[in-house]
PDB file of C-alpha atoms in Angstrom:
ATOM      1  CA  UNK A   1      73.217 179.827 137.205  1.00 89.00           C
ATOM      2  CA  UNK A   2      72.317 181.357 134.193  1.00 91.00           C
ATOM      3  CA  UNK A   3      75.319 183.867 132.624  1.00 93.00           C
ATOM      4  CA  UNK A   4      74.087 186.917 130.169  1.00 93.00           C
ATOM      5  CA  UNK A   5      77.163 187.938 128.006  1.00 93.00           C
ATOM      6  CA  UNK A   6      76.742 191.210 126.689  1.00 93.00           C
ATOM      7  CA  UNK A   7      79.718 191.563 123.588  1.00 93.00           C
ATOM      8  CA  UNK A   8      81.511 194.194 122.356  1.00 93.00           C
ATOM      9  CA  UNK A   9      80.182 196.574 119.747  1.00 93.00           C
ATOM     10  CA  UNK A  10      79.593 194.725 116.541  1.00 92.00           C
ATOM     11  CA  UNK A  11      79.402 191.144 118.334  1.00 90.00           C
ATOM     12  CA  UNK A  12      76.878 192.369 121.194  1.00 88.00           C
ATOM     13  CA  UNK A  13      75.630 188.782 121.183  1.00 87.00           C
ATOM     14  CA  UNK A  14      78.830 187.464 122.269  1.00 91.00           C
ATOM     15  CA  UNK A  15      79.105 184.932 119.639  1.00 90.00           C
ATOM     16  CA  UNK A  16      82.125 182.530 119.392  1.00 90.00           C
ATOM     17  CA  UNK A  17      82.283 183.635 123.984  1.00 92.00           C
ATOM     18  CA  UNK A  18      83.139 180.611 125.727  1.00 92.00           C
ATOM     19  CA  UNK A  19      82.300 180.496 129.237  1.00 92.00           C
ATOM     20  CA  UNK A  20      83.226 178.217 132.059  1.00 93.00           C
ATOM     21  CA  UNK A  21      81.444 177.762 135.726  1.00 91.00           C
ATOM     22  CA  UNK A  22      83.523 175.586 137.918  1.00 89.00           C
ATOM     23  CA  UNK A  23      85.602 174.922 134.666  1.00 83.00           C
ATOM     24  CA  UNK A  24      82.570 173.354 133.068  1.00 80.00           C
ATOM     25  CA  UNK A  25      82.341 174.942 129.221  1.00 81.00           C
ATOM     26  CA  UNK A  26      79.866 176.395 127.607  1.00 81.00           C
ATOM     27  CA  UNK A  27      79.992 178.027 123.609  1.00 80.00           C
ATOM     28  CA  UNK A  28      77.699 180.311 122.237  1.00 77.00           C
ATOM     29  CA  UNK A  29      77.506 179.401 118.493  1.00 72.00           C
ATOM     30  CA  UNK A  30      74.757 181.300 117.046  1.00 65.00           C
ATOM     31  CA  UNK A  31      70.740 182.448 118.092  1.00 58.00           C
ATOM     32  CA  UNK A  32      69.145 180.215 120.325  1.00 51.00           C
ATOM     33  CA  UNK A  33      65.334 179.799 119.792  1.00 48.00           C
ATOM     34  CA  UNK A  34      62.907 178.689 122.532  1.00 51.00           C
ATOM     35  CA  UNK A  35      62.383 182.010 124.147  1.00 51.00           C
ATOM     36  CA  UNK A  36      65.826 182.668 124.806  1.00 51.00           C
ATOM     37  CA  UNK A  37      67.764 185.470 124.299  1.00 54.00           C
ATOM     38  CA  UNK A  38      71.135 184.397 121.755  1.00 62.00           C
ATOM     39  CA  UNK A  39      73.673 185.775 124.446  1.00 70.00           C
ATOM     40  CA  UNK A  40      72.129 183.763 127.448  1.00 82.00           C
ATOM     41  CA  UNK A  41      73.850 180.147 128.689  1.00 86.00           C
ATOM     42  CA  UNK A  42      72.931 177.819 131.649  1.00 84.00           C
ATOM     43  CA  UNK A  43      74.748 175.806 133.988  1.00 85.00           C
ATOM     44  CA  UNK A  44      72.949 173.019 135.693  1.00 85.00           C
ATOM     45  CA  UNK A  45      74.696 173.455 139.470  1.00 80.00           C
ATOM     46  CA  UNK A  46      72.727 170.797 141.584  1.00 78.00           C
ATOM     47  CA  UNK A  47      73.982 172.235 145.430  1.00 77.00           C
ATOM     48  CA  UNK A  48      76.231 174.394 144.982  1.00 80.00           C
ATOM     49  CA  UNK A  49      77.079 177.080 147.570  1.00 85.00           C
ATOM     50  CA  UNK A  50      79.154 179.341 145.071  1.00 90.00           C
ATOM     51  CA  UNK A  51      81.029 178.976 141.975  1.00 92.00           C
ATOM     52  CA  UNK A  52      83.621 180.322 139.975  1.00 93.00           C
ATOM     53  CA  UNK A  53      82.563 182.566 136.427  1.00 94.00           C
ATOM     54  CA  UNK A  54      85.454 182.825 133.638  1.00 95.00           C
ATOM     55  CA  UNK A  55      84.523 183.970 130.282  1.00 95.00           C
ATOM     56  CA  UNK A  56      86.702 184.194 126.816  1.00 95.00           C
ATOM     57  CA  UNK A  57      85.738 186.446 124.395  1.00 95.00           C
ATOM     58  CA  UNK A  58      85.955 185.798 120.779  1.00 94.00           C
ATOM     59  CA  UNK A  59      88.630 188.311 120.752  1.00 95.00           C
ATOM     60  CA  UNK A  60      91.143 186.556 123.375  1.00 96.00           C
ATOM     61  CA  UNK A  61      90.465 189.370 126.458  1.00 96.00           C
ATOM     62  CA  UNK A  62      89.251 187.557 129.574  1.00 96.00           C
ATOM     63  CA  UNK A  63      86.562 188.158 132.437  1.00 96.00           C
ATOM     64  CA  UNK A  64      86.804 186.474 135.537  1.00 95.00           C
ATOM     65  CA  UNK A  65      84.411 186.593 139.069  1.00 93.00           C
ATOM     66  CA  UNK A  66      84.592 184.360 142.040  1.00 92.00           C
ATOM     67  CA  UNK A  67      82.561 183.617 144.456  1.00 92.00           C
ATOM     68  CA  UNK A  68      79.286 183.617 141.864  1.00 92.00           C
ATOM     69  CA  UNK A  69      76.155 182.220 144.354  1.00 89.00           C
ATOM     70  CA  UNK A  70      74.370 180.147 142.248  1.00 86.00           C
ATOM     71  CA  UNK A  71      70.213 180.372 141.116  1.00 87.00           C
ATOM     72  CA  UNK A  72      70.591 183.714 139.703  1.00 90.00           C
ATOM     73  CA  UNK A  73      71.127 185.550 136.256  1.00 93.00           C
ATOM     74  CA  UNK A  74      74.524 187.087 136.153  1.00 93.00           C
ATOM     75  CA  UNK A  75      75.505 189.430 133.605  1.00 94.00           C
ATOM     76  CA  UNK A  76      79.112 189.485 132.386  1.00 95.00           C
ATOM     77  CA  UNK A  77      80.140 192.334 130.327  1.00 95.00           C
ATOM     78  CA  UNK A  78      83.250 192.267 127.343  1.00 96.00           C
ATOM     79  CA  UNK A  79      85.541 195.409 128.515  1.00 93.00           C
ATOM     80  CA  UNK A  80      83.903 197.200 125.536  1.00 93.00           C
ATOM     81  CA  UNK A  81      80.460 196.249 125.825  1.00 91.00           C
ATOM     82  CA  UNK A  82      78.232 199.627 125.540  1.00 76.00           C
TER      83      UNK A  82
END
């Protein structure tokens, strides 16, 4: 699954998010390179039938989804994302 975290205004990047899928973590620290946008991270799933999405923003609020099926590109939005 691949999560795209769209911040709030002035962090639209999400930088500092941490997200967990199937309480696995995952940090965005900065730009990636490679191709990739900065706000994009992957989790490696193997067979799973459907997961479990949290996210923490830099700023403490919370998003959570359940029941995530895997192999696609989710998009999780901070409460004040434009």
């Amino acid at each position: 699954i691949e999560l795209d975290l769209l911040g709030p205004p002035g962090n639209a990047d999400a930088i500092g998010a941490v997200a967990w899928v199937d309480e696995v973590p995952r940090e965005l620290y900065g730009p990636r390179t490679y191709g990739q946008r900065a706000s994009r991270l992957h989790f490696g799933l193997g067979h799973s039938e459907a997961v479990a999405v949290r996210v923490r923003w830099p700023d403490g609020q919370v998003s959570e989804a359940a029941a995530v099926p895997p192999d696609r590109l989710i998009t999780v939005r901070h409460p004040d994302a434009d």
